[in-house]
Amino acid sequence: AILPGARFATLWRLEHGVLVDNGPHAFDLLDAAFGPLRAVTAQGDPSRWISLIGEHENGALVSVSLSLTVDIEGFDFTITAYGRDGAASMSKHFDHDPHAEPARTIRREFAEAVASGRPHRLDVNRGLYLQRWIAAAERSLEAGGVPTTVSP
């Protein structure tokens, strides 16, 4: 959380909010799970809580809520997918830093890419793709929650 005195209450998080901090992770997960996005609708206050509705190219609709100001111990992550055949859900609570294990994987895969001379699939192009969705969500917020597509 970015509450006063919290470890993650850094200047850039306080200035840019949850969309810039957790948005790339949310869009990356949505894209991986449901395919490319067609449009995004964003509402809320990036300094507190925002809701995103994603429309995917395959017709899937998703809803995501992001907050950096909920005062909970640890870190909670829940995802539920609903379909014609029912629902599937995954929930995880981290009492420790949820970034520790992924950070080890990132370092290992980066070293492997450098040693092999082959680029990683999650490269600068992937980052730019996700940044375009962040910009689309920001435009949606500024327009009062209008569905927005990615600009080339």
Short mmCIF file of C-alpha atoms in Angstrom, two decimals:
data_model
loop_
_atom_site.label_atom_id
_atom_site.label_comp_id
_atom_site.label_asym_id
_atom_site.label_seq_id
_atom_site.Cartn_x
_atom_site.Cartn_y
_atom_site.Cartn_z
CA ALA A 1 0.00 0.00 0.00
CA ILE A 2 1.07 3.59 -0.51
CA LEU A 3 -0.31 4.78 2.81
CA PRO A 4 1.80 7.35 4.70
CA GLY A 5 4.98 5.77 6.02
CA ALA A 6 4.53 2.55 4.04
CA ARG A 7 7.56 0.99 2.36
CA PHE A 8 6.07 1.37 -1.13
CA ALA A 9 4.86 4.96 -0.65
CA THR A 10 7.52 6.21 -3.05
CA LEU A 11 7.28 9.56 -4.80
CA TRP A 12 6.54 8.14 -8.25
CA ARG A 13 3.76 5.87 -6.90
CA LEU A 14 2.21 8.76 -5.00
CA GLU A 15 2.41 10.95 -8.11
CA HIS A 16 1.21 8.46 -10.75
CA GLY A 17 -0.90 6.02 -8.74
CA VAL A 18 -2.10 2.48 -9.17
CA LEU A 19 -2.58 2.51 -12.95
CA VAL A 20 1.10 3.18 -13.67
CA ASP A 21 2.27 0.89 -10.83
CA ASN A 22 0.03 -2.18 -11.17
CA GLY A 23 -1.60 -1.53 -14.54
CA PRO A 24 1.18 -3.11 -16.61
CA HIS A 25 0.90 -6.31 -14.55
CA ALA A 26 -2.89 -6.37 -14.89
CA PHE A 27 -2.83 -5.80 -18.67
CA ASP A 28 -0.07 -8.39 -19.09
CA LEU A 29 -2.08 -10.99 -17.17
CA LEU A 30 -5.32 -10.18 -19.03
CA ASP A 31 -3.57 -10.42 -22.39
CA ALA A 32 -1.95 -13.74 -21.48
CA ALA A 33 -5.17 -15.25 -20.09
CA PHE A 34 -7.78 -13.93 -22.52
CA GLY A 35 -5.92 -12.76 -25.60
CA PRO A 36 -5.32 -9.30 -27.08
CA LEU A 37 -7.44 -6.42 -25.85
CA ARG A 38 -9.67 -4.43 -28.18
CA ALA A 39 -10.71 -1.62 -25.80
CA VAL A 40 -10.45 -0.59 -22.17
CA THR A 41 -12.73 1.47 -19.95
CA ALA A 42 -11.26 2.99 -16.78
CA GLN A 43 -13.01 4.75 -13.92
CA GLY A 44 -11.99 5.91 -10.49
CA ASP A 45 -9.16 7.79 -8.86
CA PRO A 46 -5.65 6.50 -9.70
CA SER A 47 -4.39 7.74 -6.33
CA ARG A 48 -6.87 5.43 -4.55
CA TRP A 49 -8.78 2.83 -6.57
CA ILE A 50 -9.59 2.25 -10.22
CA SER A 51 -11.76 -0.23 -12.07
CA LEU A 52 -10.91 -1.43 -15.56
CA ILE A 53 -13.20 -3.19 -18.01
CA GLY A 54 -11.35 -4.87 -20.84
CA GLU A 55 -12.94 -5.94 -24.10
CA HIS A 56 -10.84 -8.62 -25.79
CA GLU A 57 -10.65 -9.28 -29.52
CA ASN A 58 -12.19 -12.74 -28.95
CA GLY A 59 -15.26 -11.17 -27.28
CA ALA A 60 -14.25 -11.85 -23.67
CA LEU A 61 -15.12 -9.11 -21.18
CA VAL A 62 -13.07 -8.71 -18.01
CA SER A 63 -13.28 -6.50 -14.95
CA VAL A 64 -10.28 -5.61 -12.80
CA SER A 65 -10.06 -3.51 -9.65
CA LEU A 66 -6.71 -2.03 -8.61
CA SER A 67 -5.81 -0.22 -5.42
CA LEU A 68 -2.68 0.82 -3.59
CA THR A 69 -4.49 2.29 -0.59
CA VAL A 70 -6.29 -0.69 0.94
CA ASP A 71 -4.73 -1.23 4.36
CA ILE A 72 -4.24 -4.99 4.59
CA GLU A 73 -1.42 -7.10 5.97
CA GLY A 74 0.58 -8.75 3.22
CA PHE A 75 -0.61 -8.87 -0.36
CA ASP A 76 -3.79 -10.44 -1.77
CA PHE A 77 -4.31 -11.55 -5.34
CA THR A 78 -7.57 -13.08 -6.60
CA ILE A 79 -8.72 -13.86 -10.10
CA THR A 80 -11.99 -15.50 -11.13
CA ALA A 81 -12.92 -16.35 -14.70
CA TYR A 82 -16.58 -16.96 -15.56
CA GLY A 83 -17.73 -18.73 -18.70
CA ARG A 84 -20.58 -20.74 -20.14
CA ASP A 85 -19.40 -23.81 -18.25
CA GLY A 86 -19.04 -22.15 -14.85
CA ALA A 87 -16.23 -20.39 -13.01
CA ALA A 88 -12.60 -20.99 -12.15
CA SER A 89 -10.94 -19.07 -9.35
CA MET A 90 -7.46 -18.64 -7.94
CA SER A 91 -6.60 -16.74 -4.79
CA LYS A 92 -3.25 -16.17 -3.14
CA HIS A 93 -2.23 -14.30 0.00
CA PHE A 94 1.40 -13.38 0.44
CA ASP A 95 2.67 -12.67 3.96
CA HIS A 96 6.09 -11.91 2.48
CA ASP A 97 7.31 -9.82 -0.42
CA PRO A 98 5.43 -11.24 -3.44
CA HIS A 99 8.16 -9.93 -5.73
CA ALA A 100 11.04 -11.99 -4.27
CA GLU A 101 10.54 -15.16 -6.32
CA PRO A 102 9.68 -13.39 -9.59
CA ALA A 103 12.76 -11.19 -9.12
CA ARG A 104 14.95 -14.30 -8.97
CA THR A 105 13.31 -15.62 -12.16
CA ILE A 106 13.80 -12.28 -13.92
CA ARG A 107 17.51 -12.20 -13.02
CA ARG A 108 18.02 -15.81 -14.15
CA GLU A 109 16.16 -15.37 -17.45
CA PHE A 110 17.96 -12.09 -18.16
CA ALA A 111 21.34 -13.77 -17.59
CA GLU A 112 20.30 -16.64 -19.89
CA ALA A 113 19.24 -14.21 -22.64
CA VAL A 114 22.54 -12.33 -22.39
CA ALA A 115 24.60 -15.53 -22.36
CA SER A 116 22.73 -17.06 -25.32
CA GLY A 117 22.49 -13.84 -27.33
CA ARG A 118 18.77 -14.52 -27.90
CA PRO A 119 16.21 -11.88 -26.92
CA HIS A 120 13.62 -12.70 -24.28
CA ARG A 121 9.97 -12.84 -25.37
CA LEU A 122 9.14 -10.23 -22.72
CA ASP A 123 11.31 -7.55 -24.28
CA VAL A 124 11.02 -3.83 -24.92
CA ASN A 125 8.31 -4.46 -27.53
CA ARG A 126 6.15 -6.15 -24.89
CA GLY A 127 6.74 -3.21 -22.57
CA LEU A 128 5.69 -0.76 -25.28
CA TYR A 129 2.57 -2.84 -26.01
CA LEU A 130 1.58 -2.70 -22.32
CA GLN A 131 2.40 1.01 -22.09
CA ARG A 132 -0.04 1.69 -24.94
CA TRP A 133 -2.79 0.08 -22.86
CA ILE A 134 -1.82 2.19 -19.84
CA ALA A 135 -2.11 5.30 -22.05
CA ALA A 136 -5.51 4.11 -23.35
CA ALA A 137 -6.73 3.62 -19.77
CA GLU A 138 -5.46 7.09 -18.83
CA ARG A 139 -7.37 8.58 -21.79
CA SER A 140 -10.49 6.71 -20.68
CA LEU A 141 -10.12 8.10 -17.15
CA GLU A 142 -9.68 11.63 -18.48
CA ALA A 143 -12.78 11.24 -20.67
CA GLY A 144 -14.94 10.09 -17.75
CA GLY A 145 -14.85 6.35 -18.43
CA VAL A 146 -15.29 6.22 -22.21
CA PRO A 147 -14.20 2.92 -23.81
CA THR A 148 -10.85 3.61 -25.46
CA THR A 149 -8.70 1.70 -27.92
CA VAL A 150 -4.94 1.71 -28.28
CA SER A 151 -3.37 4.34 -30.48
CA PRO A 152 -0.70 3.01 -32.85
#
